[in-house]
Amino acid sequence: MAGSTDRPRRRARPRPQLVTVSFALWLVWIAACVIATVLQFTTPTADLGALPAFLVALVVWGLVTWAAFRMAAGSSTARIVLVVIAVFRAVVSLTSGDLAIATIALSIAAAVLCFLPSVRPYFRRADA
């Protein structure tokens, strides 16, 4: 038969509501961080020499967005990557004011939700 394989089909696992909420919080966090990045590089004191750093930052945020979508699809590795990046971002922006505090709070809430015991089975491999 054309197109058939010997591997068993993976059944789609329903996504827990807490994972969906975590995903939404990650997207809001990413949007806030992108806005902060754009504002940082578009101030009157920003010079054209910062353009490569700005482009790299946007590429990194694009990859973080991809990780958020992978986390929502059940990738355990992606949720760890998101937490590591959020911790790094929090450390870098601790002295940046109210927006930094808001983004840190968002990332903490999103991370906690995707590591709760009730959602852990969603992140297990289907063939395990």
Coordinates of C-alpha atoms in Angstrom, one line a residue, residues 34-120:
V34 CA 9.5 42.7 21.1
I35 CA 7.9 46.1 21.7
A36 CA 10.6 46.9 24.3
T37 CA 13.3 45.9 21.9
V38 CA 11.9 48.1 19.1
L39 CA 11.5 51.0 21.5
Q40 CA 15.1 50.5 22.7
F41 CA 16.5 50.6 19.2
T42 CA 14.3 53.4 17.9
T43 CA 15.1 56.1 20.5
P44 CA 16.6 59.3 19.3
T45 CA 19.9 58.4 20.8
A46 CA 20.1 55.0 18.9
D47 CA 22.7 55.0 16.2
L48 CA 22.8 53.1 12.9
G49 CA 25.6 50.9 14.3
A50 CA 22.9 49.2 16.4
L51 CA 21.0 47.9 13.4
P52 CA 22.8 44.5 13.3
A53 CA 22.0 44.0 17.0
F54 CA 18.4 45.0 16.4
L55 CA 18.0 42.5 13.5
V56 CA 19.6 39.7 15.6
A57 CA 17.2 40.6 18.5
L58 CA 14.2 40.3 16.1
V59 CA 15.5 36.9 14.8
V60 CA 15.9 35.7 18.4
W61 CA 12.4 36.7 19.3
G62 CA 11.2 34.9 16.2
L63 CA 12.9 31.7 17.4
V64 CA 11.3 32.2 20.9
T65 CA 7.9 32.5 19.2
W66 CA 8.6 29.3 17.4
A67 CA 9.5 27.7 20.7
A68 CA 6.2 28.9 22.2
F69 CA 4.3 27.2 19.4
R70 CA 6.3 24.0 19.9
M71 CA 5.6 24.1 23.7
A72 CA 1.9 24.4 22.9
A73 CA 2.2 21.4 20.7
G74 CA 3.6 19.4 23.5
S75 CA 7.4 19.8 23.3
S76 CA 9.1 19.4 26.7
T77 CA 12.3 20.8 25.3
A78 CA 10.6 23.9 24.1
R79 CA 9.1 24.7 27.5
I80 CA 12.6 24.4 29.0
V81 CA 14.1 26.7 26.3
L82 CA 11.4 29.3 27.0
V83 CA 12.2 29.2 30.8
V84 CA 15.9 29.6 30.2
I85 CA 15.4 32.5 27.8
A86 CA 12.9 34.1 30.2
V87 CA 15.4 33.8 33.1
F88 CA 18.2 35.3 30.9
R89 CA 15.9 38.2 29.9
A90 CA 14.8 38.8 33.5
V91 CA 18.4 39.0 34.7
V92 CA 19.4 41.4 31.8
S93 CA 16.3 43.7 32.4
L94 CA 16.0 43.7 36.2
T95 CA 16.9 47.4 36.4
S96 CA 14.8 48.5 33.4
G97 CA 11.7 49.7 35.3
D98 CA 8.0 48.8 35.3
L99 CA 7.9 47.1 31.9
A100 CA 10.6 44.7 33.0
I101 CA 8.7 43.9 36.2
A102 CA 5.6 43.2 34.1
T103 CA 7.4 41.0 31.7
I104 CA 9.1 39.1 34.5
A105 CA 5.7 38.5 36.1
L106 CA 4.3 37.3 32.8
S107 CA 7.1 34.8 32.2
I108 CA 6.9 33.5 35.8
A109 CA 3.1 32.9 35.4
A110 CA 3.6 31.2 32.0
A111 CA 6.4 29.0 33.2
V112 CA 4.6 27.9 36.4
L113 CA 1.5 27.0 34.3
C114 CA 3.4 24.8 31.9
F115 CA 5.2 22.9 34.7
L116 CA 2.2 22.2 37.0
P117 CA 1.8 18.5 37.8
S118 CA -1.6 18.3 36.1
V119 CA -0.1 19.2 32.7
R120 CA 3.1 17.1 32.8

